[in-house]
PDB file of C-alpha atoms and ligand atoms in Angstrom:
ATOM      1  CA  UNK A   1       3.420 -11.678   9.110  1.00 89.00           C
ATOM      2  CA  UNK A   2       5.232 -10.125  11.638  1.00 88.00           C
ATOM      3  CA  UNK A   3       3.309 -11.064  15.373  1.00 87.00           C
ATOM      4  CA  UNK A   4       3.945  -9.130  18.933  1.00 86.00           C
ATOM      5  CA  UNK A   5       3.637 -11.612  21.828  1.00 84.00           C
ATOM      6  CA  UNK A   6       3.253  -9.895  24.967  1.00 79.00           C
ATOM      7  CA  UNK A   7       4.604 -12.388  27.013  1.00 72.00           C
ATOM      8  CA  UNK A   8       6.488 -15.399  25.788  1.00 68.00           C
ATOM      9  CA  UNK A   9       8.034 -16.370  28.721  1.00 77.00           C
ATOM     10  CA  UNK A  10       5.008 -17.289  31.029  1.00 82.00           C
ATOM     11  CA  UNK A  11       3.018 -20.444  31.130  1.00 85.00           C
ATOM     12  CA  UNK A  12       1.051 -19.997  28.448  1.00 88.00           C
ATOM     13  CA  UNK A  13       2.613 -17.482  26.014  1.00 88.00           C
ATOM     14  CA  UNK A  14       5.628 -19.870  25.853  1.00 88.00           C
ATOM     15  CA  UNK A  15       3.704 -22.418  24.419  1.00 89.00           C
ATOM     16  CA  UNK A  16       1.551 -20.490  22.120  1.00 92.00           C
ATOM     17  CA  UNK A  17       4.904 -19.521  20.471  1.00 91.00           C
ATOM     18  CA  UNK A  18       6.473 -22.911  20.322  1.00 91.00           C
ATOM     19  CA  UNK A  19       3.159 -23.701  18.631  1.00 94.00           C
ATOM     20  CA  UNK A  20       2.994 -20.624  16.100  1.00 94.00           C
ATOM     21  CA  UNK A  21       7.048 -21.038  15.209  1.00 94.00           C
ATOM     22  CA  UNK A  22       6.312 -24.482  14.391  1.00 94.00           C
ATOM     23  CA  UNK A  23       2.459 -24.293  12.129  1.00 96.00           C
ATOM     24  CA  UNK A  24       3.757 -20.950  10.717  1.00 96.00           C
ATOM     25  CA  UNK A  25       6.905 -21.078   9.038  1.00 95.00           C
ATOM     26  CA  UNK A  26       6.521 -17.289   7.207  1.00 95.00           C
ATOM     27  CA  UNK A  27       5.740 -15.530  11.299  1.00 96.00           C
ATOM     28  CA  UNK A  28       8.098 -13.656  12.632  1.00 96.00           C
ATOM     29  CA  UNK A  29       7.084 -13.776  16.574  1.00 95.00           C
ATOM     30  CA  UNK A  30       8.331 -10.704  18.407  1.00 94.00           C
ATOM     31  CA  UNK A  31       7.963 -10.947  22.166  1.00 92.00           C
ATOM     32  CA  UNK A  32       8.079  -8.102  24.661  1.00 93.00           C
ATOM     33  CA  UNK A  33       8.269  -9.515  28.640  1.00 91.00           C
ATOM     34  CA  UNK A  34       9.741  -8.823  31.991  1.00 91.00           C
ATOM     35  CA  UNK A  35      10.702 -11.974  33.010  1.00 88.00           C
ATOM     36  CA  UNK A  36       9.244 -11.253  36.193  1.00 88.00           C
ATOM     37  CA  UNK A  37       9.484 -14.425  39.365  1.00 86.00           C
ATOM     38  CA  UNK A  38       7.229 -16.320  37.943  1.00 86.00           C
ATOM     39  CA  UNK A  39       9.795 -17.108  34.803  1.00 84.00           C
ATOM     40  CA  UNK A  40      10.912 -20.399  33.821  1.00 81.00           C
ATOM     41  CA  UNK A  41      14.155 -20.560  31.545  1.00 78.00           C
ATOM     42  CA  UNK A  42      13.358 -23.935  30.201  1.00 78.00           C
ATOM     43  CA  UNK A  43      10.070 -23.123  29.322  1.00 72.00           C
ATOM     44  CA  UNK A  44      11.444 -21.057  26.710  1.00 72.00           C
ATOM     45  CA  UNK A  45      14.804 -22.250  26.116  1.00 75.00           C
ATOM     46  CA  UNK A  46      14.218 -24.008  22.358  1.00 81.00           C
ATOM     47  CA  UNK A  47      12.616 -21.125  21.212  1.00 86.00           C
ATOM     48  CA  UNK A  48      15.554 -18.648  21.896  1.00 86.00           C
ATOM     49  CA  UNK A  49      17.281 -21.053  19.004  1.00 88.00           C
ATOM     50  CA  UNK A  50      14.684 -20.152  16.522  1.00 91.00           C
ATOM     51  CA  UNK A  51      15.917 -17.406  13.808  1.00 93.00           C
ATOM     52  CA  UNK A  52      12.250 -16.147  13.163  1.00 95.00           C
ATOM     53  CA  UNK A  53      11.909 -15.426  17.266  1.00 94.00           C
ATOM     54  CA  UNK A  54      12.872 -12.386  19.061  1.00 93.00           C
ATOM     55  CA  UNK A  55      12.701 -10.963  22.664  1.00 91.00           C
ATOM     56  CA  UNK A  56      12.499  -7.973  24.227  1.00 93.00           C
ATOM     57  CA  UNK A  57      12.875  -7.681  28.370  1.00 92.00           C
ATOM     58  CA  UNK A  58      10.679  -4.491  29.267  1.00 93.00           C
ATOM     59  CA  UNK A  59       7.912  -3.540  31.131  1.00 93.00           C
ATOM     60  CA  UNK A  60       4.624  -3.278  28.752  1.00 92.00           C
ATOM     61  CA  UNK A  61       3.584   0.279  31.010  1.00 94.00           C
ATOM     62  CA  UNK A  62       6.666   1.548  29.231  1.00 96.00           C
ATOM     63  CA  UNK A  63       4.791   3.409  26.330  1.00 97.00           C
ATOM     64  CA  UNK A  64       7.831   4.354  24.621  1.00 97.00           C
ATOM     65  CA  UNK A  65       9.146   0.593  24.184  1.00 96.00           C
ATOM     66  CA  UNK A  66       5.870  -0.228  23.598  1.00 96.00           C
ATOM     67  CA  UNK A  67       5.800   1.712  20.698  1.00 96.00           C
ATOM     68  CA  UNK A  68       9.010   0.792  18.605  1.00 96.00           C
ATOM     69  CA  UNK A  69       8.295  -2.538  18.828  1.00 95.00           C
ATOM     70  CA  UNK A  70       4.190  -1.989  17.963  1.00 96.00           C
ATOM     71  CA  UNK A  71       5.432  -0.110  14.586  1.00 95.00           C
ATOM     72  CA  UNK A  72       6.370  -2.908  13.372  1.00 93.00           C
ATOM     73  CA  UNK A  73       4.065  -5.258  14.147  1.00 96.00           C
ATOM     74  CA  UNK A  74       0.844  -6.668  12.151  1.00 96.00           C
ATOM     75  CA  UNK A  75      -0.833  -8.469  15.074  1.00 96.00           C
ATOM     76  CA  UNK A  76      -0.631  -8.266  18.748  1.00 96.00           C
ATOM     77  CA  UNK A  77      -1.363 -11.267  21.160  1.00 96.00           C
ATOM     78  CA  UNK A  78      -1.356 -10.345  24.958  1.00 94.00           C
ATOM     79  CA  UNK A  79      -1.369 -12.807  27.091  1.00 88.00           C
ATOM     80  CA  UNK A  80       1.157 -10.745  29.980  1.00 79.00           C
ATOM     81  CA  UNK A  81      -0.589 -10.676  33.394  1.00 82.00           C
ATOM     82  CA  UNK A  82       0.337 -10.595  37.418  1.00 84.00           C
ATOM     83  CA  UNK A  83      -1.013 -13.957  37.786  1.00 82.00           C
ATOM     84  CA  UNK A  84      -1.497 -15.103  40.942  1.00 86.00           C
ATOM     85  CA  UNK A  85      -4.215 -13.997  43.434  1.00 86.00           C
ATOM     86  CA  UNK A  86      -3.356 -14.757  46.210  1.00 88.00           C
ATOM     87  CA  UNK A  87      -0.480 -12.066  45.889  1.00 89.00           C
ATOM     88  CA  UNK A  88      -3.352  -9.601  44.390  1.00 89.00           C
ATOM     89  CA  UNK A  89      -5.242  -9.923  47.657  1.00 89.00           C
ATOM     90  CA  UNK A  90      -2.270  -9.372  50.138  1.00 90.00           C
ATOM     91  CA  UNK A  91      -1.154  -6.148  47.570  1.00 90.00           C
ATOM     92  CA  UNK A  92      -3.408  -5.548  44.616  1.00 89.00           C
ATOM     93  CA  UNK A  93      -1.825  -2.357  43.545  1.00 91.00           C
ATOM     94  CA  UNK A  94       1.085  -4.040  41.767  1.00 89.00           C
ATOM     95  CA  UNK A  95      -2.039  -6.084  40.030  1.00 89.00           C
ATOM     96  CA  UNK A  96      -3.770  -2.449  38.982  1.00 89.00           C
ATOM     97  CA  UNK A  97      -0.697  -0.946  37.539  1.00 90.00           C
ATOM     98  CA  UNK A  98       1.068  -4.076  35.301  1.00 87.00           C
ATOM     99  CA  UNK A  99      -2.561  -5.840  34.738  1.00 89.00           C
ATOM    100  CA  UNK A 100      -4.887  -2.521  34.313  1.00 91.00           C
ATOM    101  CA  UNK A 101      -2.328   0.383  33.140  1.00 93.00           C
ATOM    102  CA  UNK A 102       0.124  -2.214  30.899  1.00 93.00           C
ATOM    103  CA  UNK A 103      -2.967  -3.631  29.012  1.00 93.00           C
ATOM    104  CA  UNK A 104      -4.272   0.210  28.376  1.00 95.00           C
ATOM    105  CA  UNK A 105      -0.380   1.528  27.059  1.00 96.00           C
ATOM    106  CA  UNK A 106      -0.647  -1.740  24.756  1.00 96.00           C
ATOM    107  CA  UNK A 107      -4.157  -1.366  23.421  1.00 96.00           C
ATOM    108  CA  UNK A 108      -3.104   2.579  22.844  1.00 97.00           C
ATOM    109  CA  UNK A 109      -0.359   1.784  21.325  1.00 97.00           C
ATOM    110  CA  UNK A 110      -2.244  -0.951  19.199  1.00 97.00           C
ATOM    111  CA  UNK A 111      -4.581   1.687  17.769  1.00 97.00           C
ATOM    112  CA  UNK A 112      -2.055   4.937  17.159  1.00 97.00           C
ATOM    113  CA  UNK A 113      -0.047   1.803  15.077  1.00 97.00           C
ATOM    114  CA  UNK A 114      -3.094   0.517  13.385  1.00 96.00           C
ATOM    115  CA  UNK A 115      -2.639  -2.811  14.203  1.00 96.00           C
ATOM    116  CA  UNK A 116      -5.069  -4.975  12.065  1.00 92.00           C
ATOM    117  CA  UNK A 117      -5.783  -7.884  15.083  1.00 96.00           C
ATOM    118  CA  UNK A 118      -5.355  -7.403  18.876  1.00 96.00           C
ATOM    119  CA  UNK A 119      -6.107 -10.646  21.045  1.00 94.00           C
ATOM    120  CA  UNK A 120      -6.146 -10.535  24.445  1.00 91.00           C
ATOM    121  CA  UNK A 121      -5.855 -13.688  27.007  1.00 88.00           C
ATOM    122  CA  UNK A 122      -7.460 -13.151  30.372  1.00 86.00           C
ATOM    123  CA  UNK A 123      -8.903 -15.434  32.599  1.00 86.00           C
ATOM    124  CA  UNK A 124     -12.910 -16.571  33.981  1.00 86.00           C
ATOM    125  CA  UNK A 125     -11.939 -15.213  37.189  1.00 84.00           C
ATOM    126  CA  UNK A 126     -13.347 -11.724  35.876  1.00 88.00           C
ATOM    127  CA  UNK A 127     -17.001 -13.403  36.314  1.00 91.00           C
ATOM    128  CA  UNK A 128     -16.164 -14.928  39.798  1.00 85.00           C
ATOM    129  CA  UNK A 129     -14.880 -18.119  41.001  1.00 79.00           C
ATOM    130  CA  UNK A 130     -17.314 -21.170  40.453  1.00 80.00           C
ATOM    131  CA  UNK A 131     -16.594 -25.137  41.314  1.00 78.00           C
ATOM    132  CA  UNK A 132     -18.916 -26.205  38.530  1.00 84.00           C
ATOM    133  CA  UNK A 133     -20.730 -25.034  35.077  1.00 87.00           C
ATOM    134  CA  UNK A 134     -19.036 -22.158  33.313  1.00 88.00           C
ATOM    135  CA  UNK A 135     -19.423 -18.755  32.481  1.00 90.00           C
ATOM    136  CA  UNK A 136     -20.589 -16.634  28.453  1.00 90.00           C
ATOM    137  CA  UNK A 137     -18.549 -13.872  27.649  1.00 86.00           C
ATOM    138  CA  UNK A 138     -22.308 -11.695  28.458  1.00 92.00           C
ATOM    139  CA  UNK A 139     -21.879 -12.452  31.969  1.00 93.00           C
ATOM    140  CA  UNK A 140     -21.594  -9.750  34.503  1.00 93.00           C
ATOM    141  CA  UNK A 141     -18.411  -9.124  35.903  1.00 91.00           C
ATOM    142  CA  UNK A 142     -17.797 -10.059  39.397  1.00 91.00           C
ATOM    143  CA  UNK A 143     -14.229 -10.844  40.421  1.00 88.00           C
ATOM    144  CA  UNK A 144     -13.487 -11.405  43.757  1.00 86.00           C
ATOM    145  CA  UNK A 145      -9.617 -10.403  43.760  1.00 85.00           C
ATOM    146  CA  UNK A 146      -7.447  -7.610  41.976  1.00 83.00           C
ATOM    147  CA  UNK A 147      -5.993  -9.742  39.996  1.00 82.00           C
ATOM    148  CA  UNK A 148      -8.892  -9.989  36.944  1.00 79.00           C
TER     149      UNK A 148
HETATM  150  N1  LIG B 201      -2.196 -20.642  33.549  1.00 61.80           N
HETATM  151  C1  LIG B 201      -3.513 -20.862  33.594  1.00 61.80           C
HETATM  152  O1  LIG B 201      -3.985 -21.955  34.000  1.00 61.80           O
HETATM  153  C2  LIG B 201      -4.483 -19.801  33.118  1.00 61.80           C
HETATM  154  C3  LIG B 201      -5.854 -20.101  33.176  1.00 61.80           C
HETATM  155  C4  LIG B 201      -6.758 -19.137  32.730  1.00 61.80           C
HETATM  156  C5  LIG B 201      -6.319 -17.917  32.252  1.00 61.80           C
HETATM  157  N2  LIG B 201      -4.976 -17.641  32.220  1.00 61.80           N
HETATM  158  C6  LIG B 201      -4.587 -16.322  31.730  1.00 61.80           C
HETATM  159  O2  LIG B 201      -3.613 -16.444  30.701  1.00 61.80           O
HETATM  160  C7  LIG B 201      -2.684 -15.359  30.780  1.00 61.80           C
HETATM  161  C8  LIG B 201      -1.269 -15.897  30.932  1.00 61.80           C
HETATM  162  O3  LIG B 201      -1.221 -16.758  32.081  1.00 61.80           O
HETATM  163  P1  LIG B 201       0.115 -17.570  32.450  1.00 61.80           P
HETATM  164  O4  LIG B 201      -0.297 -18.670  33.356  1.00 61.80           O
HETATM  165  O5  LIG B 201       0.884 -17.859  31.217  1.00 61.80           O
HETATM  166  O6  LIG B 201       0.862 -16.462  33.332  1.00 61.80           O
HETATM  167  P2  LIG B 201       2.357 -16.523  33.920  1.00 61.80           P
HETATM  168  O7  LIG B 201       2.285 -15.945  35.293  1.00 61.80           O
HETATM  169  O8  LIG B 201       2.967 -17.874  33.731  1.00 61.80           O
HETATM  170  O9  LIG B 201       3.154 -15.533  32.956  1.00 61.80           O
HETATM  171  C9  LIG B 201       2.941 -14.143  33.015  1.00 61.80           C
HETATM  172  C10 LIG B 201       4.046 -13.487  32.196  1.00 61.80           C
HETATM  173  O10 LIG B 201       3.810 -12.080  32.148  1.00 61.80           O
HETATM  174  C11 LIG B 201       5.062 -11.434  32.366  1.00 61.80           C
HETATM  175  N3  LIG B 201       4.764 -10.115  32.955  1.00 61.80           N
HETATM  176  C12 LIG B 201       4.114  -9.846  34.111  1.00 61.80           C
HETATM  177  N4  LIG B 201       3.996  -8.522  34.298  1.00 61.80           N
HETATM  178  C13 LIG B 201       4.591  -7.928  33.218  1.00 61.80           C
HETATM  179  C14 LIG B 201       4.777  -6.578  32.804  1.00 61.80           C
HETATM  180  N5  LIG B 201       4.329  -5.544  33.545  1.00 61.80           N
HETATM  181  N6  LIG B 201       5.392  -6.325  31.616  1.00 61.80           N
HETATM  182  C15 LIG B 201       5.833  -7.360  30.835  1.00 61.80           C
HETATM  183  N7  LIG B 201       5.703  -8.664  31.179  1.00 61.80           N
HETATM  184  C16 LIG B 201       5.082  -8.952  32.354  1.00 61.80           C
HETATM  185  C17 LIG B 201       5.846 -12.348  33.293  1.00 61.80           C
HETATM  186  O11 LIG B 201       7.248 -12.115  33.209  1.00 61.80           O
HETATM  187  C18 LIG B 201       5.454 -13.728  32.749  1.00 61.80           C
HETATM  188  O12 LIG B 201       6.300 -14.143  31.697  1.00 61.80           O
HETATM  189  C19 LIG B 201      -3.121 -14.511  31.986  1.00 61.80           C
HETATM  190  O13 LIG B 201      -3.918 -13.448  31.524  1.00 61.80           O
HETATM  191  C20 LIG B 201      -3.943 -15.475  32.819  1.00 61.80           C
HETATM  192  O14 LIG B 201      -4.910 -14.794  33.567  1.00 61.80           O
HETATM  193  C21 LIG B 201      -4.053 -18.550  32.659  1.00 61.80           C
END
């Protein structure tokens, strides 16, 4: 089984492939990320050790990169995301362009490959932002920053 992580390096994705590499010795986990600011090398650091791991620094709007590494894929987890709203309010068009055009090149990409499962991570912020209770994936959207 050979997975695309789109974004391995980030809070989340980093763990989610220490976790796979470990459960799933037969996975080969490819990862594709820009190791943008928000990058921590130790978050990632025993991983780069692991012979079934590989990473790839691009952009995901880069179709063509994109691409080679989706032909080989079987499954695609996307986790890769601007993250942090308070920079999406004070500029959101860096948030429309890696957030809204990177996840459309990937999912493109995902179908000319025919790529069997496509998961994609985003966050409860797309409803709006609530202190308590929690929000069904039939809620209306309401976000109240670029950044969903
Ligand atoms: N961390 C949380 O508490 C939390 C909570 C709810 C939802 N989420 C969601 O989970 C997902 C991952 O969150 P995180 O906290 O791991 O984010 P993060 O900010 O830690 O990591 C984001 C990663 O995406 C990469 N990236 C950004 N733009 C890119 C681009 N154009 N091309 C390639 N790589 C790019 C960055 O280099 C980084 O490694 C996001 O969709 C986020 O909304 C996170």
């Amino acid at each position: 089984m050979r997975l695309l992580v789109a974004e391995d390096c980030g809070f989340i994705g980093s763990n989610f492939i220490r976790y796979m590499l470990k459960k799933y010795l037969d996975y080969e986990v490819v990862n594709l990320d820009k190791f943008t600011y928000v990058v921590n090398p130790a978050d990632f650091k025993n991983i780069e050790a692991n012979l079934n791991y590989s990473s790839i620094k691009s952009d995901r709007c880069d179709s063509v990169i994109v691409n080679e590494i989706m032909k080989k894929a079987d499954k695609v987890v996307h986790f890769v995301a601007e993250s942090h709203v308070d920079r999406s309010i004070d500029d959101g068009s860096i948030f429309v362009r890696g957030n809204v055009l990177g996840t459309s090149v990937l999912l493109q990409s995902a179908l000319a490959n025919k790529i069997k499962k496509f998961s994609n991570l985003s966050t409860d912020k797309v409803y709006r932002s609530t202190k308590e209770g929690s929000f069904t994936e039939t809620d209306n959207l309401n976000p109240s920053s670029p950044y969903p």
